[in-house]
Short mmCIF file of C-alpha atoms in Angstrom, two decimals:
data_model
loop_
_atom_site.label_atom_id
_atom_site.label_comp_id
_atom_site.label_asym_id
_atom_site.label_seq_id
_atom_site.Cartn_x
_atom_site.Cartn_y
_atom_site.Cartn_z
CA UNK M 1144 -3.46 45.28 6.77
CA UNK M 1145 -4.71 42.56 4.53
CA UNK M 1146 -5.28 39.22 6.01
CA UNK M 1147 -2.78 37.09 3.64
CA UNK M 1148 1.22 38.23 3.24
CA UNK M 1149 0.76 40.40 0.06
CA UNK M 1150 1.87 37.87 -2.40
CA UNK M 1151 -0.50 35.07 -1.51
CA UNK M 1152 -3.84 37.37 -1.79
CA UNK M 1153 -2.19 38.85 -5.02
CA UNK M 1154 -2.13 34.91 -5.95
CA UNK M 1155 -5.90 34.84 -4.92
CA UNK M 1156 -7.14 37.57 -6.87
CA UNK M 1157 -5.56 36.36 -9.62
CA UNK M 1158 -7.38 33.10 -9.14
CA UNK M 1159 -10.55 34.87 -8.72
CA UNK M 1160 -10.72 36.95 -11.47
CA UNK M 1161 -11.06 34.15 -13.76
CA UNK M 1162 -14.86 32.73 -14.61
CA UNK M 1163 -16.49 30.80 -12.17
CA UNK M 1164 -13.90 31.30 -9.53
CA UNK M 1165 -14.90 33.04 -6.31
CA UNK M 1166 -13.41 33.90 -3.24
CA UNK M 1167 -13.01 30.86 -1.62
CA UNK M 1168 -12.02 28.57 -4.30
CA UNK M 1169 -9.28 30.84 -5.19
CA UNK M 1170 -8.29 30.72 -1.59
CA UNK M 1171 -8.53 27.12 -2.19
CA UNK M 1172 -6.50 27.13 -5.12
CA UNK M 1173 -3.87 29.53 -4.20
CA UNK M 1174 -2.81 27.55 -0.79
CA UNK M 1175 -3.24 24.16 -2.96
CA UNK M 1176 -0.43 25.99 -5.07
CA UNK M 1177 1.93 26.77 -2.10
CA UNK M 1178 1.52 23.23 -1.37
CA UNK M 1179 2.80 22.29 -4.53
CA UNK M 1180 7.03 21.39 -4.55
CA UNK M 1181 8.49 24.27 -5.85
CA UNK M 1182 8.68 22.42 -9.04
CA UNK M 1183 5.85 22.08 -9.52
CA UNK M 1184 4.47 25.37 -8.85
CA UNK M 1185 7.04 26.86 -10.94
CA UNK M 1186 5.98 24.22 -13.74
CA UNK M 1187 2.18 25.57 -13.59
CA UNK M 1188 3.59 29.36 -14.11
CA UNK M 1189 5.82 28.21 -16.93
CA UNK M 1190 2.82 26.47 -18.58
CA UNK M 1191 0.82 29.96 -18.64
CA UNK M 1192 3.44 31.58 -19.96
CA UNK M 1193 4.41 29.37 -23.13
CA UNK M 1194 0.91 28.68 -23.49
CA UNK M 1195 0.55 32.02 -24.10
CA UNK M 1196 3.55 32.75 -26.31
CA UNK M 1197 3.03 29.90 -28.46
CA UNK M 1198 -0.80 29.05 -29.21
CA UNK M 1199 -2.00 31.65 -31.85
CA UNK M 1200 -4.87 31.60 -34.22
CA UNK M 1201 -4.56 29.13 -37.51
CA UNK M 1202 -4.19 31.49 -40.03
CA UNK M 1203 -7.42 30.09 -42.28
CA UNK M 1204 -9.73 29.07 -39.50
CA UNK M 1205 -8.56 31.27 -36.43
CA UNK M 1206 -8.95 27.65 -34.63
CA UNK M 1207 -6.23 28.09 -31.67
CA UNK M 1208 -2.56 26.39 -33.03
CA UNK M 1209 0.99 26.46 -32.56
CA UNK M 1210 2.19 26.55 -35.76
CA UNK M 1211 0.98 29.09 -38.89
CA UNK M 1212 -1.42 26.61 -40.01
CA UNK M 1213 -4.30 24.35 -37.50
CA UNK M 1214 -3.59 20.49 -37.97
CA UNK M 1215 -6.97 20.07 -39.85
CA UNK M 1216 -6.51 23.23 -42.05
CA UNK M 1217 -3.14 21.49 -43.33
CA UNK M 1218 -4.39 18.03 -43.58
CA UNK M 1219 -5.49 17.20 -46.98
CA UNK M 1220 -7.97 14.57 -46.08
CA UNK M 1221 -10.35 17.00 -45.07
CA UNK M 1222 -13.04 18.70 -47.40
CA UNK M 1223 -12.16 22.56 -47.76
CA UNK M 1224 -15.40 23.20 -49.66
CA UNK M 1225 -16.67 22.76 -46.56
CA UNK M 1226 -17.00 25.05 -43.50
CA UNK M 1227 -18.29 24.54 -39.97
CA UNK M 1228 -18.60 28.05 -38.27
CA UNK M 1229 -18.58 27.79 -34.69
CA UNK M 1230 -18.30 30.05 -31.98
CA UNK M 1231 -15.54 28.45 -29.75
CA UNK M 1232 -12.16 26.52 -30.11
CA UNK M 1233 -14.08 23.82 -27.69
CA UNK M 1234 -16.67 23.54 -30.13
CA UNK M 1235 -14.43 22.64 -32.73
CA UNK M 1236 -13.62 19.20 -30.15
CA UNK M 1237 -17.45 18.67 -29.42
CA UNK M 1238 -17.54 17.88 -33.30
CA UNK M 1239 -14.41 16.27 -33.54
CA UNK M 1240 -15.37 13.54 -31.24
CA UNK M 1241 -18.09 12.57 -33.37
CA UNK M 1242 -15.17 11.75 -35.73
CA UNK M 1243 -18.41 12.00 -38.56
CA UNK M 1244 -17.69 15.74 -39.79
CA UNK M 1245 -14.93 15.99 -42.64
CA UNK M 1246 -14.87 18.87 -43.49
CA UNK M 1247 -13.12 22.57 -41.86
CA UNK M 1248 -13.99 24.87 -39.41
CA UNK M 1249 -14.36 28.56 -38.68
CA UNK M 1250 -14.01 29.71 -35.13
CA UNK M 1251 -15.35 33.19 -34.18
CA UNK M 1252 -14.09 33.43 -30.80
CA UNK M 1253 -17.46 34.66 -29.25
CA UNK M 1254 -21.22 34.94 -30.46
CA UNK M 1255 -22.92 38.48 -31.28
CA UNK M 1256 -23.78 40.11 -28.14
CA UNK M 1257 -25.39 43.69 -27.83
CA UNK M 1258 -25.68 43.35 -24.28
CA UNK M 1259 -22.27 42.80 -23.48
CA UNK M 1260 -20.20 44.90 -26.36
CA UNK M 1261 -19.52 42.21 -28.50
CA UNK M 1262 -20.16 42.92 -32.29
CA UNK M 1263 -19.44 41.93 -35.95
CA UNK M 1264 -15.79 43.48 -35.51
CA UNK M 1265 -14.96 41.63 -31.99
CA UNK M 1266 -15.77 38.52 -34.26
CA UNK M 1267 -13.58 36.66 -37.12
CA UNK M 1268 -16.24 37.36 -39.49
CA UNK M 1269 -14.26 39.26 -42.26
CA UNK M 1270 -12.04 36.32 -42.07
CA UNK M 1271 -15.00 33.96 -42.89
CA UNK M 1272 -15.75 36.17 -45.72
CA UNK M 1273 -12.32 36.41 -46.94
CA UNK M 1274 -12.05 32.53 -46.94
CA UNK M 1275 -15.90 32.69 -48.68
CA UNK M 1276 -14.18 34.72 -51.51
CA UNK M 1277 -11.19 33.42 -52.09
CA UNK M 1278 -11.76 29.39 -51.38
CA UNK M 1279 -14.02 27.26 -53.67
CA UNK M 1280 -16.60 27.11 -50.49
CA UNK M 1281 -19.83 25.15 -51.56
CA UNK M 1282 -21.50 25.14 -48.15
CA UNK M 1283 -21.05 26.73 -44.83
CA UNK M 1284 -22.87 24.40 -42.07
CA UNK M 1285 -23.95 26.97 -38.89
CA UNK M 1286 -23.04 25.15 -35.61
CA UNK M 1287 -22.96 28.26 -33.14
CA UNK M 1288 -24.99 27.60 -29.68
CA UNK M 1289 -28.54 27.23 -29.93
CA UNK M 1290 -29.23 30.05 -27.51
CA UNK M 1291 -30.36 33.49 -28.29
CA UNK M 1292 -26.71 34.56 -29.06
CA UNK M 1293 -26.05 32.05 -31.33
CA UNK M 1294 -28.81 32.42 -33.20
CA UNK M 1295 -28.27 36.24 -33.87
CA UNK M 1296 -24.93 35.16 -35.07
CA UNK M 1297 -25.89 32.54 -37.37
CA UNK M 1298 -28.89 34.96 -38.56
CA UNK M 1299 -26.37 37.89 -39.25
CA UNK M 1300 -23.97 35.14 -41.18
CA UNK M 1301 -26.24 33.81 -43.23
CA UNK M 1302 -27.28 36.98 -44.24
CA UNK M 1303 -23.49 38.39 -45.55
CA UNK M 1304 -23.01 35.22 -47.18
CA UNK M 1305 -26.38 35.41 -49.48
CA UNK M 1306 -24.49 36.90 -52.04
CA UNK M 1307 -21.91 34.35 -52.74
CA UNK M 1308 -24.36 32.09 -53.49
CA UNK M 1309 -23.56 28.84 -51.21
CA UNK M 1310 -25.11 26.62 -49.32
CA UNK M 1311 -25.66 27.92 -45.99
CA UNK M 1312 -26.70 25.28 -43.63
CA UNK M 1313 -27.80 25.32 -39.57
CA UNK M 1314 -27.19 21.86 -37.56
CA UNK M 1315 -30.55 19.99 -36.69
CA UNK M 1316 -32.88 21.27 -33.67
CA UNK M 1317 -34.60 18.51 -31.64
CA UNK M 1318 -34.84 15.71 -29.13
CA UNK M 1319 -31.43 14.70 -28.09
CA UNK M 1320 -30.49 10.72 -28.82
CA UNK M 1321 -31.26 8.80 -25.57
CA UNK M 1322 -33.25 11.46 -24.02
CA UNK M 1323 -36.91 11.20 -22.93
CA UNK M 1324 -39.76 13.22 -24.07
CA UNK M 1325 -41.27 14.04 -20.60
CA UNK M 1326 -37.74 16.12 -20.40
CA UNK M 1327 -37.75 17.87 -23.46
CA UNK M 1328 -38.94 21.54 -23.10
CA UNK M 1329 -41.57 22.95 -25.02
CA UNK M 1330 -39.22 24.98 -27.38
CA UNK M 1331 -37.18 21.65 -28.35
CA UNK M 1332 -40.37 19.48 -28.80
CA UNK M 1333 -41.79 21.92 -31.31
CA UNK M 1334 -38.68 22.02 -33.52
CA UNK M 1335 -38.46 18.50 -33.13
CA UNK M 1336 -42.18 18.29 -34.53
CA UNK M 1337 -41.22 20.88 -37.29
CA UNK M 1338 -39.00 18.98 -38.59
CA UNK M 1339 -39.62 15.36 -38.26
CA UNK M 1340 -38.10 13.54 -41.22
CA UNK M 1341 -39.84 10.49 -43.22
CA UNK M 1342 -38.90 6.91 -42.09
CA UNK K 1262 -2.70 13.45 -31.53
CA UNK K 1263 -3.86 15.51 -28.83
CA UNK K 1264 -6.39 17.73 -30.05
CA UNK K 1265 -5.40 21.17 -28.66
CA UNK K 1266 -2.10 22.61 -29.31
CA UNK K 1267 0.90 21.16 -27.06
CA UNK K 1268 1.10 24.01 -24.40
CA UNK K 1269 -2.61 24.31 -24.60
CA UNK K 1270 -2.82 20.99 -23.38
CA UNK K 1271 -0.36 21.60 -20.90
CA UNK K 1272 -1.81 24.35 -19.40
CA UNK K 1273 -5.34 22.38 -19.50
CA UNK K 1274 -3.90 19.61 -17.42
CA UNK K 1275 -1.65 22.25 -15.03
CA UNK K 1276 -5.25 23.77 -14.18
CA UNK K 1277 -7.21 19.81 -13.98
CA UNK K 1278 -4.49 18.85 -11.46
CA UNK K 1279 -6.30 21.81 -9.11
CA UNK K 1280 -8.47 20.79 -6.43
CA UNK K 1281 -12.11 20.83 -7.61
CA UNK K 1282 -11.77 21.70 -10.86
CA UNK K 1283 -12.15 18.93 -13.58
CA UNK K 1284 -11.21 18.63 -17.16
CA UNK K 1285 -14.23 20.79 -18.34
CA UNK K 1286 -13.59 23.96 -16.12
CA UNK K 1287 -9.79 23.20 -16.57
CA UNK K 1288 -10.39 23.81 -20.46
CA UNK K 1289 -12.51 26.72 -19.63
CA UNK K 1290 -9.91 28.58 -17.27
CA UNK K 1291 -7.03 27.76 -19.90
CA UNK K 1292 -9.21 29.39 -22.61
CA UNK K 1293 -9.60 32.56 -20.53
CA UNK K 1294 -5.82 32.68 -19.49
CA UNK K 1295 -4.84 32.29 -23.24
CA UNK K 1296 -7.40 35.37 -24.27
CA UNK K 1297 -6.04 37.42 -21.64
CA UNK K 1298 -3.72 40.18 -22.69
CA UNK K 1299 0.11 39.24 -22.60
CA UNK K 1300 0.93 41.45 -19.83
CA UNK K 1301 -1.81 40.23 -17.42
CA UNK K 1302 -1.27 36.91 -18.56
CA UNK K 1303 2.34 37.07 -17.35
CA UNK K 1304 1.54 38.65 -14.30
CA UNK K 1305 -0.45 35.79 -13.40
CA UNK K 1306 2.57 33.30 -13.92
CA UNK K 1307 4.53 35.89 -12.16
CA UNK K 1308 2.12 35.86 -8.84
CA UNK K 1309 2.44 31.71 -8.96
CA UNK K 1310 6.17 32.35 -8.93
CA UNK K 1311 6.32 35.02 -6.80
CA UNK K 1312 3.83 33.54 -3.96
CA UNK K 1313 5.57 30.15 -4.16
CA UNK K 1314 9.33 31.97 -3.59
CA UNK K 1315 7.98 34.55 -0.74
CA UNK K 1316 5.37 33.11 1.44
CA UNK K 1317 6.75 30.64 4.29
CA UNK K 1318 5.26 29.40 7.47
CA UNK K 1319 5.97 31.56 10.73
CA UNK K 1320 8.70 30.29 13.19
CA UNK K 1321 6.41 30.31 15.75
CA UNK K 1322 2.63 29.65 14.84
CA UNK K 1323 3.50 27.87 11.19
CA UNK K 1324 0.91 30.49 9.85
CA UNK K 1325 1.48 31.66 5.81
CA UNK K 1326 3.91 34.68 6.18
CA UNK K 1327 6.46 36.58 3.94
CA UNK K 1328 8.84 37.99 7.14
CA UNK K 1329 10.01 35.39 9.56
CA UNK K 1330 7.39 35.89 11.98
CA UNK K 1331 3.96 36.69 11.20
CA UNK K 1332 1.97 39.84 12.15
CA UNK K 1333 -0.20 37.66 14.65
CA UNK K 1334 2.63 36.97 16.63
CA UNK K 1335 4.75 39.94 16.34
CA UNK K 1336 2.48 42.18 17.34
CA UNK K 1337 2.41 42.86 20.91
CA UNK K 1338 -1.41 43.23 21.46
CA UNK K 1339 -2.02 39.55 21.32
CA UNK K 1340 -2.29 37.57 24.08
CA UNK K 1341 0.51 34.98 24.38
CA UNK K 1342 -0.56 33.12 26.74
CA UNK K 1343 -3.49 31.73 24.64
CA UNK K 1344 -3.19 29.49 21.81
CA UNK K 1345 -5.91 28.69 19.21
CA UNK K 1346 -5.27 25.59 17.00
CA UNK K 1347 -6.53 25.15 13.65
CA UNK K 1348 -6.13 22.92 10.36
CA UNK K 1349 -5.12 25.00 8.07
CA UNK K 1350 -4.45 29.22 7.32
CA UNK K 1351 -7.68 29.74 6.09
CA UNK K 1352 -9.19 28.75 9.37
CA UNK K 1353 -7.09 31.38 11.02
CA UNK K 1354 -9.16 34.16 8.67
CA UNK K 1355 -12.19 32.37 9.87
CA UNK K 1356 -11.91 33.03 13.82
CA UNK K 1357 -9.64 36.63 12.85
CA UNK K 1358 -13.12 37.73 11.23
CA UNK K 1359 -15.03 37.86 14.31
CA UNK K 1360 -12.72 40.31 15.87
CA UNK K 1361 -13.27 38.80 19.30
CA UNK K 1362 -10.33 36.70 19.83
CA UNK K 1363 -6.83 38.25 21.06
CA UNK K 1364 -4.77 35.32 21.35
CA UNK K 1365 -2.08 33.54 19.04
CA UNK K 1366 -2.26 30.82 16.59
CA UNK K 1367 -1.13 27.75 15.68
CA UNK K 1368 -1.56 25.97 12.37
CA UNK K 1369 -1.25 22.20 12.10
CA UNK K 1370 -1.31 22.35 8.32
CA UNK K 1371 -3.91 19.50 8.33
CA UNK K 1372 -5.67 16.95 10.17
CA UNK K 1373 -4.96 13.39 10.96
CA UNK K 1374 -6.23 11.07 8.72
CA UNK K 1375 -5.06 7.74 8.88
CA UNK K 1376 -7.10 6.80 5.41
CA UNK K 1377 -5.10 9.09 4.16
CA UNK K 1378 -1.89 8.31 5.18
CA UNK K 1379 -1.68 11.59 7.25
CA UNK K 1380 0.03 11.05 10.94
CA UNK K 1381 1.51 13.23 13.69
CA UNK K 1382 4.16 13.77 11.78
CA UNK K 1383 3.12 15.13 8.81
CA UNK K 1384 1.31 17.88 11.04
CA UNK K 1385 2.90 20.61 13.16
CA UNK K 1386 2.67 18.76 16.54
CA UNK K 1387 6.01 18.91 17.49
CA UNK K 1388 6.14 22.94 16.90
CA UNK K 1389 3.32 23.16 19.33
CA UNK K 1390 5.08 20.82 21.84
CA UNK K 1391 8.27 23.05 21.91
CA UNK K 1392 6.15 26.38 22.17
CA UNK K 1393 3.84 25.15 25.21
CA UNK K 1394 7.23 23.87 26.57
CA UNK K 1395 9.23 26.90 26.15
CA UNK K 1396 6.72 29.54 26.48
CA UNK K 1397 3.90 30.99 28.95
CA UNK K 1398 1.18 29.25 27.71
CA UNK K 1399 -1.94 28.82 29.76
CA UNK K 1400 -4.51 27.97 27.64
CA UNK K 1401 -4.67 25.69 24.17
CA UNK K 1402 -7.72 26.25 22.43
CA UNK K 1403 -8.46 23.14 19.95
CA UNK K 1404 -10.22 24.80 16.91
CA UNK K 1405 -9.76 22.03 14.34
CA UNK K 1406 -12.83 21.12 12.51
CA UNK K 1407 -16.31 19.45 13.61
CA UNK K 1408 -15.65 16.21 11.32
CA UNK K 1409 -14.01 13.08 12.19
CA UNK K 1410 -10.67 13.96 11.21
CA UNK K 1411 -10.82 17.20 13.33
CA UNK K 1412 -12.34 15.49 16.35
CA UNK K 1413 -9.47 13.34 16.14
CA UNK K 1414 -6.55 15.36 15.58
CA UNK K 1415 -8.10 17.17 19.17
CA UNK K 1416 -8.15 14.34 21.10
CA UNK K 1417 -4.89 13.63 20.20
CA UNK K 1418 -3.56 16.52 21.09
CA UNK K 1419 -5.30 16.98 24.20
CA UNK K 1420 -3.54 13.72 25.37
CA UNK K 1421 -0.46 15.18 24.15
CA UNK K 1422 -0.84 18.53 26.11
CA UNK K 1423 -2.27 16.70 29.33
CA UNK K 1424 1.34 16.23 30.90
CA UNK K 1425 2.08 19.92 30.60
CA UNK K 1426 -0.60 21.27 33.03
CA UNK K 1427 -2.40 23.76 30.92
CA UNK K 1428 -6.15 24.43 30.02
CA UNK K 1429 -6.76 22.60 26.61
CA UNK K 1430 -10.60 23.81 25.58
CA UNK K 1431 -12.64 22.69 22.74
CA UNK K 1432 -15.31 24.74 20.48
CA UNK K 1433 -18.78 24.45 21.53
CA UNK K 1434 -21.01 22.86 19.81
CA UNK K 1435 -24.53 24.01 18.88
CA UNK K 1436 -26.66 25.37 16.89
CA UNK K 1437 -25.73 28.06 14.47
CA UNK K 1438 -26.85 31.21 15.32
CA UNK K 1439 -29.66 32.43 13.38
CA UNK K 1440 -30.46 29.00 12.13
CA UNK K 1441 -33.71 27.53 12.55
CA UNK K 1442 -33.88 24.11 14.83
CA UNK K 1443 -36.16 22.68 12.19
CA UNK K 1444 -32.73 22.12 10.08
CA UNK K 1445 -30.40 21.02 12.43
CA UNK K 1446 -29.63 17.74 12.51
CA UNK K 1447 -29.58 15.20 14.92
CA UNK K 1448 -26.15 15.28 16.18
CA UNK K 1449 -25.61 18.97 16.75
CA UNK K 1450 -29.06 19.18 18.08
CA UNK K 1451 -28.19 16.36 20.97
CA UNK K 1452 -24.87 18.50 21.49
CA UNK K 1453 -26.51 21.53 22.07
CA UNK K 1454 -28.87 19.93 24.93
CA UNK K 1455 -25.51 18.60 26.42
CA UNK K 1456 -24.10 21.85 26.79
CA UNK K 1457 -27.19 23.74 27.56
CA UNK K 1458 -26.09 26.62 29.80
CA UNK K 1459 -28.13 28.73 32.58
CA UNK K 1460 -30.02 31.77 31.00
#
């Protein structure tokens, strides 16, 4: 017999199968739920579900939304001859909070990924394209990770667009603001060197 | 405005209100509920429902059940004379893995903890009262944990059970098996000379 009355391990392994939870935490997690009034609880289960009904991709960026159209997609302060192609919706808040970037975005839910099945199709790349064609685009600024992935993505993006003849832009490698050199690793220090600007 | 979607949010701060899990891993596990398909995303608000409406605490031994009683102390293998105490359900799993114990159970569902604001009564004390007064008990094993809060919640209890005549026992402390002495520290290591014992 299991351990846990059927319904709390189903609870756990529900809790565990999502990334970065193991055993125990869900264990953790699951009892902290029992714990919870029945309200609550019930108030945690109801947010999973009408998260899930209601968030949907934006229509033009694929940015996650609740209506047809993302907040900065329909805002007409924002420059739409400009896009920002990143690989996550979180991404899309890491640049927000600079509160410096006016222009759109283009989320491709993931990065390229031969090891683990993901290519062009698992990606919202014709919808980049689409926009590319149909949009007066003048430049489309790469921000996907700077890790291997994210590289291969921006690589492969740059190349479709060539032939609409923008400006296709990747953000800035080097030493972070506030960091010290004796931490920066040998990868970092030589794009930093590479292209150190005039003061 | 809030930057994600309303019932992204939501679900973001359902998930941050977890134990252990801040804002950042909160985002993370709403993402991967929301890119779940509908069906297993419904099923996981169904197993929050489901374990919250089912799963109960055992008339006798307070452990998580779904009957009224809970396999431990239905079953008529286990020795009933013998009670082990412990903090919480998981703890129960803990001891149940070694497959050397035969006795029953009984969960406090905590530990005191005055800072806090945890007292006898927010524990099951007076469950364990009634069952050493009712039934054959010979023996109460305190199993709560080796920290402050444990060590106190056994004393406690030990006073408690003192009028009723029984054994009350405590874990022994020592090193771990398979450890090495070079990393114990200085309080288990003076415990285990105390309870040395004759080869």
């Amino acid at each position: 017999m299991p351990f846990f009355p059927a319904s709390l391990e189903n609870l756990i392994d529900r809790f565990a199968s999502l990334p970065g939870v193991g055993r125990k935490s869900a264990q953790r997690l699951a009892f902290h739920v029992l714990s919870l009034p029945e309200s609550e609880a019930l108030a945690f289960a109801n947010a999973i579900t009408e998260a899930k009904r209601s968030v949907r991709c934006c229509r033009i960026c694929q940015n996650l939304t609740e209506g047809e159209i993302c907040p900065i997609c329909a805002s007409d302060r924002r420059d739409k001859s400009l896009i920002c192609v990143v690989s996550e919706p979180r991404d899309v808040l890491s640049i927000e909070r600079g509160h410096e970037y006016n222009g759109t975005y283009h989320v491709l839910h993931g990065a390229l990924s031969p090891m683990n099945h993901v290519g062009p199709d698992d990606l919202k790349i014709k919808e980049l394209l689409v926009r590319v064609a149909e949009e007066e685009v003048e430049e489309v600024i790469m921000a996907t990770n700077p890790d291997t992935e994210g590289e291969a993505t921006a690589m492969y993006l740059s190349r479709l667009l060539k032939p609409f003849n923008i400006r296709v832009t990747r953000l800035a490698y080097g030493i972070p603001v506030g960091s010290n050199l004796e931490f920066a690793d040998d990868a970092t220090l030589t794009r930093a060197l590479e292209g150190r600007t005039e003061m």
